[in-house]
Coordinates of C-alpha atoms and ligand atoms in Angstrom, one line a residue:
X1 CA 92.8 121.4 81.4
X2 CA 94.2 124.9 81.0
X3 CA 97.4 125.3 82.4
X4 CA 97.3 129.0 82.7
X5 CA 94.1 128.6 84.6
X6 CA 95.2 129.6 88.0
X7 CA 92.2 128.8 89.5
X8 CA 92.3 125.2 88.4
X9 CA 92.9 123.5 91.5
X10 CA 89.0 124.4 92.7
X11 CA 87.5 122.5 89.9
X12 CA 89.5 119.5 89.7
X13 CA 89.6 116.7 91.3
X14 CA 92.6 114.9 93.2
X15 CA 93.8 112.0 93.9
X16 CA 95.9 110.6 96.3
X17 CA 98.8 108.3 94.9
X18 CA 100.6 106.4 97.9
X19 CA 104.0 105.4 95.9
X20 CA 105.0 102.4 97.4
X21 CA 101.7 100.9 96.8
X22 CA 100.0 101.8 93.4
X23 CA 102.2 100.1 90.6
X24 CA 105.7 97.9 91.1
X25 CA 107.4 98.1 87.5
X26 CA 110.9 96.6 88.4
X27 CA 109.8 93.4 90.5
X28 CA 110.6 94.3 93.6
X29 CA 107.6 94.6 95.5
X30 CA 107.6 97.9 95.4
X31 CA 105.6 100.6 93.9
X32 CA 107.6 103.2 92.1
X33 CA 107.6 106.1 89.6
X34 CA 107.9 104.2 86.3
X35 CA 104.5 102.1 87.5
X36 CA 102.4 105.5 87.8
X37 CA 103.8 106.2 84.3
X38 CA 102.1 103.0 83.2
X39 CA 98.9 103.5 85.6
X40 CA 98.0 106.9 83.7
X41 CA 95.9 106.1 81.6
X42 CA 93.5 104.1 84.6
X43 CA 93.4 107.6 86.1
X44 CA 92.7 109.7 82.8
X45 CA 89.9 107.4 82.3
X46 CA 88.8 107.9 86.2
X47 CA 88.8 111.6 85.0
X48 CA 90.5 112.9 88.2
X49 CA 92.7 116.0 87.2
X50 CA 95.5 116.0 89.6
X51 CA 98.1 113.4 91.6
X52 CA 99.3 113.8 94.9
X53 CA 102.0 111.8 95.5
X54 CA 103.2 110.5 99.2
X55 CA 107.0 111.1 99.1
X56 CA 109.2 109.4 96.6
X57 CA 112.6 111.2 98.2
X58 CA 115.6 109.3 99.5
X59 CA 114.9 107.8 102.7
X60 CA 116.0 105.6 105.3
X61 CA 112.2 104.8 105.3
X62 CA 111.6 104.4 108.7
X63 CA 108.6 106.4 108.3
X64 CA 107.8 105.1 104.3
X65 CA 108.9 108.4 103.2
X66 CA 108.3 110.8 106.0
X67 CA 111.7 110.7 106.6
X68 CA 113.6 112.4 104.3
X69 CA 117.6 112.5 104.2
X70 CA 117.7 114.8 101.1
X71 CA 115.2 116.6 99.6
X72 CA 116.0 117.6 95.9
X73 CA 116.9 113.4 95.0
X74 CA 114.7 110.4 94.0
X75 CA 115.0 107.4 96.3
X76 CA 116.3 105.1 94.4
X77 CA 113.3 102.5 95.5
X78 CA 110.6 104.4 93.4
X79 CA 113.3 105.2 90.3
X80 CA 115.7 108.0 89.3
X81 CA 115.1 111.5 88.7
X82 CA 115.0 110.9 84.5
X83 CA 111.5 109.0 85.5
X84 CA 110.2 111.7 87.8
X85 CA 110.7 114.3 84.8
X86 CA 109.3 111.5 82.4
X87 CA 106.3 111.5 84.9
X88 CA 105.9 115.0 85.1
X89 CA 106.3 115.1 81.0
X90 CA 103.4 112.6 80.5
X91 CA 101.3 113.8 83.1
X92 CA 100.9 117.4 81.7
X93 CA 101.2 116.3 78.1
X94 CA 97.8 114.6 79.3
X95 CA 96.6 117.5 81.5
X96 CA 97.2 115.9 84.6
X97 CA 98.9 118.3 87.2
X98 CA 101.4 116.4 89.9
X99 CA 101.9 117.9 93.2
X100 CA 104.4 116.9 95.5
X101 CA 104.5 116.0 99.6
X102 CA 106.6 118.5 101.0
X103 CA 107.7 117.5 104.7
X104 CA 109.7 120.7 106.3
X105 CA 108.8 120.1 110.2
X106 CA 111.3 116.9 110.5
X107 CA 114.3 115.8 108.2
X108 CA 115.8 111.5 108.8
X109 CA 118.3 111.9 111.3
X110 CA 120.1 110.4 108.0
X111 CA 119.9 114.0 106.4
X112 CA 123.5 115.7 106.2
X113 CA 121.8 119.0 108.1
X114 CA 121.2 116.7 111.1
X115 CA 124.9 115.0 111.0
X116 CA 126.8 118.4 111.2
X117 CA 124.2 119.8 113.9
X118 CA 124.5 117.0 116.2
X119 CA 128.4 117.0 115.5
X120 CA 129.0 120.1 118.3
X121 CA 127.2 122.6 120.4
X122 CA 129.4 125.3 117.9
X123 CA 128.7 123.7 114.4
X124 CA 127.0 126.4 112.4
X125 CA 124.1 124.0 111.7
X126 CA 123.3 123.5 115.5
X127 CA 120.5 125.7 115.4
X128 CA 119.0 124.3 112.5
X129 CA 116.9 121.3 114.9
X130 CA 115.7 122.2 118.3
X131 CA 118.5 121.1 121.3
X132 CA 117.7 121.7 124.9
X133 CA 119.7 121.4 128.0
X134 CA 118.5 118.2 130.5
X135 CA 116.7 119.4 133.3
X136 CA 119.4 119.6 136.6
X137 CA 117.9 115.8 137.2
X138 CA 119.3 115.0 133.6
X139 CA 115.3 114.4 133.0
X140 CA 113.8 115.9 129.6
X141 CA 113.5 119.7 128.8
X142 CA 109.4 119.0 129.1
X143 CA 106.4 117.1 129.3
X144 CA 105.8 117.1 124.9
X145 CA 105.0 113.4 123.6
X146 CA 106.2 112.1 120.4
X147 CA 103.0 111.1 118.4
X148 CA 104.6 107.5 118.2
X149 CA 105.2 107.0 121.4
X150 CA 106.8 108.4 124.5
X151 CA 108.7 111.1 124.9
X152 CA 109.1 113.7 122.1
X153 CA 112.9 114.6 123.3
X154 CA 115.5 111.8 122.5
X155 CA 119.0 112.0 124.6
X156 CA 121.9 112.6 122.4
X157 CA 125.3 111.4 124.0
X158 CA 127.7 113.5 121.7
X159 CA 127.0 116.8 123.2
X160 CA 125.1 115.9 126.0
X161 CA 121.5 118.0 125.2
X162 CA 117.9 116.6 123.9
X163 CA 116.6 116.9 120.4
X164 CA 113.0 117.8 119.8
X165 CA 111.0 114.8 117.7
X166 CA 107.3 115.0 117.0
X167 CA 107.2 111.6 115.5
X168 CA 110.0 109.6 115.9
X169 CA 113.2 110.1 117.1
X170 CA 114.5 109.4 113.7
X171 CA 112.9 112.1 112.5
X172 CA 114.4 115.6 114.4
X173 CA 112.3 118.6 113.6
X174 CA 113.9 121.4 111.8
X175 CA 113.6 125.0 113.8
X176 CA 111.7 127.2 112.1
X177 CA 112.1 130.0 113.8
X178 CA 115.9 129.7 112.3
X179 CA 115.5 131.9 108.9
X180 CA 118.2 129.7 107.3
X181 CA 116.2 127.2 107.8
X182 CA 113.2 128.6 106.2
X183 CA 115.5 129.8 103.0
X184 CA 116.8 126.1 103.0
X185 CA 113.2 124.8 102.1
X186 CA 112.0 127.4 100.3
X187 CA 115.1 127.0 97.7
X188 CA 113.9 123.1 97.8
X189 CA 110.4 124.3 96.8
X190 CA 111.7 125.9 94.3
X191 CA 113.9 123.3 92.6
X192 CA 110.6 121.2 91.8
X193 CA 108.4 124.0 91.1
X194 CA 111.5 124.8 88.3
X195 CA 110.9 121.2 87.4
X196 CA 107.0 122.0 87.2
X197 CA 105.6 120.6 89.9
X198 CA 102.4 122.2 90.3
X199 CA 102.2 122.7 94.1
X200 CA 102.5 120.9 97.0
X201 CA 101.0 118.7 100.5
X202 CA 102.6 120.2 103.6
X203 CA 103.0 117.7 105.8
X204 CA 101.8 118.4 109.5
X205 CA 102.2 122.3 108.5
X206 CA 100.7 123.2 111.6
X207 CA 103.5 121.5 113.9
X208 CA 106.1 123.8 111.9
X209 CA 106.6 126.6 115.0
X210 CA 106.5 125.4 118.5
X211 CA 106.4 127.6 121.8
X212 CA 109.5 130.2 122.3
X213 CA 109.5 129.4 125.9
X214 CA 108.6 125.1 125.2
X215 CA 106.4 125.3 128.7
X216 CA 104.5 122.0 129.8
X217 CA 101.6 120.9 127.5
X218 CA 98.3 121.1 129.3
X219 CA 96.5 117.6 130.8
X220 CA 93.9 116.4 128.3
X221 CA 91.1 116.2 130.2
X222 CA 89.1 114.1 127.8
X223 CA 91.7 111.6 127.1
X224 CA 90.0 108.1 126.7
X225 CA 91.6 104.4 127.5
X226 CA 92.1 102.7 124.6
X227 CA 93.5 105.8 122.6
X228 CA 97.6 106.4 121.8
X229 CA 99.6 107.9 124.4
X230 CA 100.1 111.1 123.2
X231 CA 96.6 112.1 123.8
X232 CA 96.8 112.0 127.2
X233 CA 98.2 115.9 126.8
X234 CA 96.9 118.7 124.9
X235 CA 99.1 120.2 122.2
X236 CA 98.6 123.5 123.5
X237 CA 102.6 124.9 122.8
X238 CA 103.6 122.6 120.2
X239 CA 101.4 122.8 117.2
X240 CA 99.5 125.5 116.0
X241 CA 101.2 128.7 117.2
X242 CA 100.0 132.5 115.9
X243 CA 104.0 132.9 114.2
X244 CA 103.5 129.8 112.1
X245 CA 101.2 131.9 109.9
X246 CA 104.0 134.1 109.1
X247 CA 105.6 130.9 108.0
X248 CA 102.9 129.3 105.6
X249 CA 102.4 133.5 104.2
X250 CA 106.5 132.4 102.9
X251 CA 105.7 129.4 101.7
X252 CA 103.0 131.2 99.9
X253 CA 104.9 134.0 98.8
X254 CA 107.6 131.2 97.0
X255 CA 105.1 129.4 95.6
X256 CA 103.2 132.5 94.2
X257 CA 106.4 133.0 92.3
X258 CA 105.4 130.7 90.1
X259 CA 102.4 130.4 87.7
X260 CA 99.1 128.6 88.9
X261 CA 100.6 126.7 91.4
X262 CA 98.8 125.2 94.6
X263 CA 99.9 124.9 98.5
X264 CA 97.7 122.3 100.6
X265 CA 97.9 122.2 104.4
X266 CA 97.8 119.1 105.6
X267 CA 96.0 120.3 109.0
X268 CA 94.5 118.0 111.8
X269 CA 92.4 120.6 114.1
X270 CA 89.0 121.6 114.3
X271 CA 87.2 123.9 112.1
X272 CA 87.2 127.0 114.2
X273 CA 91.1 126.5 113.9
X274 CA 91.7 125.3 111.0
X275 CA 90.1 128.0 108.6
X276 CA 93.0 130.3 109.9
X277 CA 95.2 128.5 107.6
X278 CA 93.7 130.1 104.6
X279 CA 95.6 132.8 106.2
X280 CA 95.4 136.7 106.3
X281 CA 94.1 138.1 102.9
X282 CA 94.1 134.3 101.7
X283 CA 97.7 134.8 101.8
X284 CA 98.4 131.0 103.1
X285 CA 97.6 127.6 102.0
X286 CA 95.1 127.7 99.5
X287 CA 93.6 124.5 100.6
X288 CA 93.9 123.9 104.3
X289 CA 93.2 120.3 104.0
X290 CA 89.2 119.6 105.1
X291 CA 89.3 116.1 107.2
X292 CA 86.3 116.3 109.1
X293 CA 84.4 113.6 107.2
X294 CA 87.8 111.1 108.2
X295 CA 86.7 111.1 111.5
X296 CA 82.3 111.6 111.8
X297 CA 79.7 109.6 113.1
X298 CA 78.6 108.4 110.5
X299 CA 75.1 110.0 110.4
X300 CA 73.0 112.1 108.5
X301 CA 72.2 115.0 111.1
X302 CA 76.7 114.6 112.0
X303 CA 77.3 115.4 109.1
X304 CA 74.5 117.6 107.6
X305 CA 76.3 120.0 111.1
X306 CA 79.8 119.5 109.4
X307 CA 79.0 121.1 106.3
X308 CA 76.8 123.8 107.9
X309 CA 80.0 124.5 110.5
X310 CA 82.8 124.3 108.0
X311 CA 80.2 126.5 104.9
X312 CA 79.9 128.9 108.5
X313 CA 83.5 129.1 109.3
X314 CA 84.8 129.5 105.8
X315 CA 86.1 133.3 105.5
X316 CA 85.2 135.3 102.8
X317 CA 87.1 133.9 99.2
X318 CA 88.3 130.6 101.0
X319 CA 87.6 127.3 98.3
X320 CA 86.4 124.5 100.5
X321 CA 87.3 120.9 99.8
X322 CA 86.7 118.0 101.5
X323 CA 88.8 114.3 101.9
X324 CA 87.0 111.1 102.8
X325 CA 90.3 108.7 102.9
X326 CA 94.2 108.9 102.6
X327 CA 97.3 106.6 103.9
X328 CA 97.2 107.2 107.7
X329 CA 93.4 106.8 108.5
X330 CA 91.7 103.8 108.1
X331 CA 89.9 103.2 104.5
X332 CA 86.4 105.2 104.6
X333 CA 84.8 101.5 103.0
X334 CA 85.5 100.0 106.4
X335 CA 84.8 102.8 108.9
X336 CA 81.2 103.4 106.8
X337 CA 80.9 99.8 105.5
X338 CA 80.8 98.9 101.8
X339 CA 77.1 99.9 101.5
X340 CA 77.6 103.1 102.7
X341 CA 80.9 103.6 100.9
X342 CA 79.0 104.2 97.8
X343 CA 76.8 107.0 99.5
X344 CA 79.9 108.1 100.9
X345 CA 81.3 109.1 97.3
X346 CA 78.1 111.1 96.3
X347 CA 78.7 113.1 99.3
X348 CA 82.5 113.6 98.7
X349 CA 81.5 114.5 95.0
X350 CA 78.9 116.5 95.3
X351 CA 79.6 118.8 97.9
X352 CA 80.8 122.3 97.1
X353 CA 84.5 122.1 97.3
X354 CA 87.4 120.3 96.1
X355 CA 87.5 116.4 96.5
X356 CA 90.7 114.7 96.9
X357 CA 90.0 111.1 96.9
X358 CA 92.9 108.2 98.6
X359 CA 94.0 105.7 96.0
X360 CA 91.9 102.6 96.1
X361 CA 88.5 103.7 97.4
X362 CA 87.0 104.4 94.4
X363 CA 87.3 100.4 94.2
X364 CA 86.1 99.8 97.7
X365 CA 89.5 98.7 98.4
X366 CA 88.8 98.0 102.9
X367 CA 91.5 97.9 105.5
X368 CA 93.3 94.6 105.3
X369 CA 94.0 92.5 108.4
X370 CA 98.2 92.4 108.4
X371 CA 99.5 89.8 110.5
X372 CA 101.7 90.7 113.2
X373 CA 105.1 89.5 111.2
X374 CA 103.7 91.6 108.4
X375 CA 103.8 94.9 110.5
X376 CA 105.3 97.6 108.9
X377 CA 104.3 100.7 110.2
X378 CA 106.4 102.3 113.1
X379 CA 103.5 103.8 114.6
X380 CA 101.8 100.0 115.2
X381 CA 105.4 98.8 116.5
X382 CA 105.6 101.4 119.1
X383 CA 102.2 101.5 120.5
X384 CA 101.1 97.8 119.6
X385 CA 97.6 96.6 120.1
X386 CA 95.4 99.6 120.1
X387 CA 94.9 99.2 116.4
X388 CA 96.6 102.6 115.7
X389 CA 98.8 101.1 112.7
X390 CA 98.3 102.3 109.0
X391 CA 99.2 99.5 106.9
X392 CA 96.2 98.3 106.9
X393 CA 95.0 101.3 104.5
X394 CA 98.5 101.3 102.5
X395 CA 98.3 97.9 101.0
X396 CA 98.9 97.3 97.2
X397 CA 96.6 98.7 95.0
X398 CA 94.2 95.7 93.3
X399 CA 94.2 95.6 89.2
X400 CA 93.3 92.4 88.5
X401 CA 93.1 88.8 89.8
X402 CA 96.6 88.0 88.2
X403 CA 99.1 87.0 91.1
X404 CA 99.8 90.3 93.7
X405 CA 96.7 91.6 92.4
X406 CA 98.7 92.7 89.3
X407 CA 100.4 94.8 91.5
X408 CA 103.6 93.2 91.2
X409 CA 105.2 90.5 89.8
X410 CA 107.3 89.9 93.3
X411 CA 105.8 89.0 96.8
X412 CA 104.7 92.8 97.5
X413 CA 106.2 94.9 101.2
X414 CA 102.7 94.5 102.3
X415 CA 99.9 91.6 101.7
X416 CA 96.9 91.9 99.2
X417 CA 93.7 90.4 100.8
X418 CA 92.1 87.0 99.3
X419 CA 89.1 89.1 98.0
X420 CA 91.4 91.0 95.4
X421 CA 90.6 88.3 92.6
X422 CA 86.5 89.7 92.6
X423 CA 87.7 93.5 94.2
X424 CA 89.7 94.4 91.4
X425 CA 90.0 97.5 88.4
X426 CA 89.2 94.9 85.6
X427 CA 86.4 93.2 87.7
X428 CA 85.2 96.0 88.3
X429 CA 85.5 97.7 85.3
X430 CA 83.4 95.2 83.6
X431 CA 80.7 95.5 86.0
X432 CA 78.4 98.3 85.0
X433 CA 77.2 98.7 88.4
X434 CA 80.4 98.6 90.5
X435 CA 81.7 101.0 93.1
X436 CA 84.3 101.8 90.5
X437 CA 81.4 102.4 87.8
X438 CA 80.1 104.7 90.2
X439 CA 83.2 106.7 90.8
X440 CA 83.1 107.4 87.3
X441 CA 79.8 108.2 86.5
X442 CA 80.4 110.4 89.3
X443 CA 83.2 112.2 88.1
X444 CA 81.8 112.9 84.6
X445 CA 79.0 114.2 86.1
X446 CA 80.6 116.8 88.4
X447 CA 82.3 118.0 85.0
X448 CA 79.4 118.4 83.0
X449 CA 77.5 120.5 85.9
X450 CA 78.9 123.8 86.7
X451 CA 76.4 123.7 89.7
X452 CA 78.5 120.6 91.0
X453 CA 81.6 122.4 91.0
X454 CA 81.0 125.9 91.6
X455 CA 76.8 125.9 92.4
X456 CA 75.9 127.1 96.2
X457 CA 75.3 124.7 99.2
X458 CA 71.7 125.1 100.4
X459 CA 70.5 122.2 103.0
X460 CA 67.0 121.1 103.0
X461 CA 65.5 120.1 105.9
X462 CA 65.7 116.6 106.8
X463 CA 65.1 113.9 109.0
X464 CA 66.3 110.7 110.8
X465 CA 69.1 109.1 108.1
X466 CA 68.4 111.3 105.3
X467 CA 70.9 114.0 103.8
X468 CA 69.0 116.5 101.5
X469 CA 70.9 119.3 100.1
X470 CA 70.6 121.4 96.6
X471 CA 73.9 123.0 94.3
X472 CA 72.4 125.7 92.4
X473 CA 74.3 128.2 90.3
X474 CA 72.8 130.4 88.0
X475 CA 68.9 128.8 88.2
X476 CA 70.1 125.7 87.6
X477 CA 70.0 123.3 90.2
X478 CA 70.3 119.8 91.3
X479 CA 69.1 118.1 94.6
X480 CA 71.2 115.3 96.4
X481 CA 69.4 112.9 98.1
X482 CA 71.5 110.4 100.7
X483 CA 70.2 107.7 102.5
X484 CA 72.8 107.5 105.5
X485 CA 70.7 104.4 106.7
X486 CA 70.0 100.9 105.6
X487 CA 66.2 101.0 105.9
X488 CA 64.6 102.3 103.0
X489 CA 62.5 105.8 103.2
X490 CA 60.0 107.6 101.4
X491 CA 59.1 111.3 101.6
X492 CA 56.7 113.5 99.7
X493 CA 58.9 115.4 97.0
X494 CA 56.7 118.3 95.8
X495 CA 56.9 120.5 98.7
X496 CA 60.3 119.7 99.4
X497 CA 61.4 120.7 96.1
X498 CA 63.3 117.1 95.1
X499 CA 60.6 117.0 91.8
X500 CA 63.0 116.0 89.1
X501 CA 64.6 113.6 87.1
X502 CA 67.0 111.1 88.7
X503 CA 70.3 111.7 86.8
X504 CA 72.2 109.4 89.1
X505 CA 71.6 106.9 92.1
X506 CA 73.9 105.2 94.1
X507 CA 72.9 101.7 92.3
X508 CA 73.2 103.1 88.9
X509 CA 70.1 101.7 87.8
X510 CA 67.7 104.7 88.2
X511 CA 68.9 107.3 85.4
X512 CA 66.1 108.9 83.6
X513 CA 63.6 108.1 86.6
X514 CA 60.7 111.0 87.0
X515 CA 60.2 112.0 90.2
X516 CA 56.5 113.1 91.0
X517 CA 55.3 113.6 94.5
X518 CA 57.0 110.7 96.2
X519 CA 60.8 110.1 96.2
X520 CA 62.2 106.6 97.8
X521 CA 65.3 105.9 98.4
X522 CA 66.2 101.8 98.8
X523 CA 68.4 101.4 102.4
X524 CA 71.9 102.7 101.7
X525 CA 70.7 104.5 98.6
X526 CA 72.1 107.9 97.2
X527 CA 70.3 109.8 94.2
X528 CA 71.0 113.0 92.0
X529 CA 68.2 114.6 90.8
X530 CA 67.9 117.2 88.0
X531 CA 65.2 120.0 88.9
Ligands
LIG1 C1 101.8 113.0 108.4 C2 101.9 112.0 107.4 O1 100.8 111.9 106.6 C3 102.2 110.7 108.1 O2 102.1 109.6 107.3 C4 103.6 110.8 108.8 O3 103.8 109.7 109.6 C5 103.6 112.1 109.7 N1 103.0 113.2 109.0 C6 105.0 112.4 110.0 O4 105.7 112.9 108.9
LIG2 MG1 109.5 98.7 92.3

């Protein structure tokens, strides 16, 4: 790819690499840095144009990551910083782009900012997290919940006030409304983008500024039994306040300094809301992360509504882009089923927008049952039994049906499933009609049709489990046809306008078919056809 095109980012294709999972290299059950290196050509080949990687920063790791105690370092786990600039090196030498996670709501408690500011009330970095007096009952300063369980203020005996924590209380969120704050990470952002990074994944951007005043959350009154503690309130004054705009327009603004590089939001509200992240003038994230389709029904007319409702809500120059799986939601082959999974890929790559696809999928990869010795994930610990935890969709990736999956040549920090010696890349590979076979014909076909990438989105009309829309640019179009049921259907073509020639269906076995008069799909059966 170009690397002066500054645009690239809305016709390529990413791909979500979770670190500790895709490729151990040193034996010790751990992915890492040097096992991407090795894994590049498998994604060259997939044809996907850029990596996001889940943070590889020295950590504590009690979030995998999310917790970082310094920002501008390698955690020695996933390698050194020679092998991150070797990574870089390779990846663009083969026109891959890297972009980083950049997590600037919480540091680790472990970070030297958060040592020194819960040294003293006076220490000039006190004002760097968010401390608040008790109540006069000693209780917490308000009614906020941690997203991992109970309350999000944690006591701190030294000085005798409460530190704000949106996940856990090992992580302490930074206060944004300090400016040294924001010059703090804006000076980290620009340390990688020197190194050529070519953007970054903002994690939970939307949390970064919280009310001035912190009043009570609002009751949520559709809170259901059954669902993690936290939504039992709204999040009314702690995410998703006007000033954090101002915030992401920064961000913007440092990474704009640089040539052709890319900010993503990652952004958990609903449409109406989350469009505002493009920001004023387009001046914020570029790609305000689109997870809709994470958390559908699963139905043609749910998600035909989607796309009309987010194509509505986009404003005027926003790039749309669209996410079906990545390390905290369960894997989209188990929430759709394996039939559907493969439907679910001609919809992620042939909408009109950018698809960023979660490591795995594209061989089917489903959540794996972890026994409860084998938890890892904090979340899961906290709030056990509700089947909240992630480590089901962060287990190690499957190459082959050597021992670990070829994964790793050491028992790996989370378990590979019995069916990895049939569910694997050189199974899968070899089989000219796999999911993974799909994936690519896929791919290759969204880079040989401009209409793909940058053609309109017109629906057809449809009924019951069908999905009918058409890309178009410039007079040439092509017609997706979804079967979102298992029943097969039949529906006169000619009037509809799906007369063509079946370029791909979701069983690869159809290529070249004519279509005159009658199209039928087989239950669970995507097609692409050529007008
Ligand atoms: C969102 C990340 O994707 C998730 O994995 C993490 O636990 C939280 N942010 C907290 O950083
Ligand atoms: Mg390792």
């Amino acid at each position: 790819m170009d690397q002066r095109d500054e645009f690239w980012w809305r016709h390529g294709i990413f791909y979500q690499v979770y670190p500790p999972s895709f490729q151990d290299s040193d034996a010790d059950g751990v992915g890492d840095i040097r096992g991407i290196i090795d894994r590049l050509p498998y994604l060259l080949q997939l044809g996907v144009d850029a990596l996001w990687l889940s943070p590889i920063f020295p950590s504590p790791m009690a979030d995998f990551g999310y917790d970082i105690a310094d920002y501008t370092g390698i955690d020695p786990l996933f390698g050194t910083m020679e092998d991150f600039d070797a990574l870089i090196s390779a990846a663009h030498a083969s026109g891959l782009k890297v972009i980083l996670d950049l997590v600037p709501n919480h540091t680790s408690d472990q970070h030297p900012w958060f040592a020194e500011s819960r040294s003293s009330r006076d220490n000039p970095k006190r004002d760097w997290y968010i401390w608040r007096d008790p109540l006069p009952d000693g209780g917490v300063p308000n009614n906020w919940l941690s997203e991992f369980g109970g309350s999000a203020w944690e006591h701190d005996a030294t000085t005798g006030q409460y530190y704000y924590h949106a996940f856990l209380a090992q992580q302490p969120d930074l206060n944004w409304r300090n400016p040294a704050v924001r010059e703090a990470i804006y000076d980290v952002m620009r340390f990688w983008l020197r190194k050529g990074v070519d953007g970054f994944r903002v994690d939970v951007i939307w949390h970064l500024i919280k009310d001035a005043e912190f009043r009570d959350n609002p009751p949520n009154p559709h809170f259901r039994e059954g669902r993690p503690p936290h939504e039992r309130i709204l999040t009314q004054y702690s995410t998703d306040q006007p000033e954090v705009h101002d915030v992401i327009a920064q961000m913007r603004r440092v990474t704009d300094e640089f040539e052709a590089r890319i900010l993503i939001g990652e952004i958990y509200l609903p449409l109406h809301r989350l469009v505002a992240y493009y920001g004023n003038d387009l001046g914020g994230a570029q790609m305000p992360f689109n997870f809709a389709l994470l958390s559908t029904l699963w139905s043609a007319r749910s998600i035909e509504t989607i796309i009309a409702d987010y194509e509505r809500a986009l404003p005027a120059g926003a790039w749309p882009n669209w996410v079906l799986g990545n390390h905290d939601r369960p894997r989209v082959a188990s929430r759709v089923g394996p039939d559907q999974a493969r439907v679910a890929a001609m919809l992620l790559l042939t909408l009109r927008g950018t698809p960023t696809l979660y490591y795995g999928d594209e061989i089917g990869m489903h959540q794996v049952a972890i026994a409860p010795d084998q938890v890892r994930d904090p979340f899961e610990k906290n709030v056990p039994g509700l089947g909240v935890g992630r480590d089901g969709c962060r287990t190690p990736m499957q190459w082959s049906a050597a021992d670990n999956a070829g994964f790793s040549t050491a028992t790996p920090w989370l378990p590979v499933p019995d069916d990895f010696i049939h569910e694997n890349v050189v199974n899968l590979e070899a089989d000219a009609r796999s999911i993974l076979s799909l994936y690519r014909a896929l791919i290759k076909l969204r880079k040989e049709l401009p209409q793909l990438v940058s053609g309109d989105y017109l629906p057809i009309a449809a009924e019951g489990d069908l999905l009918l829309y058409r890309r178009q640019s410039e007079g040439k179009a092509v017609v997706i046809a979804l079967n979102l049921g298992a029943e097969p259907v039949s529906m006169a073509s000619d009037a509809a306008g799906l007369d063509g020639e079946i370029l791909l269906s979701t069983f690869l076995d159809r290529q070249g078919e004519k279509i005159e008069g009658v199209l039928d799909l087989r239950g669970n059966e995507g097609a692409i056809i050529a007008k």
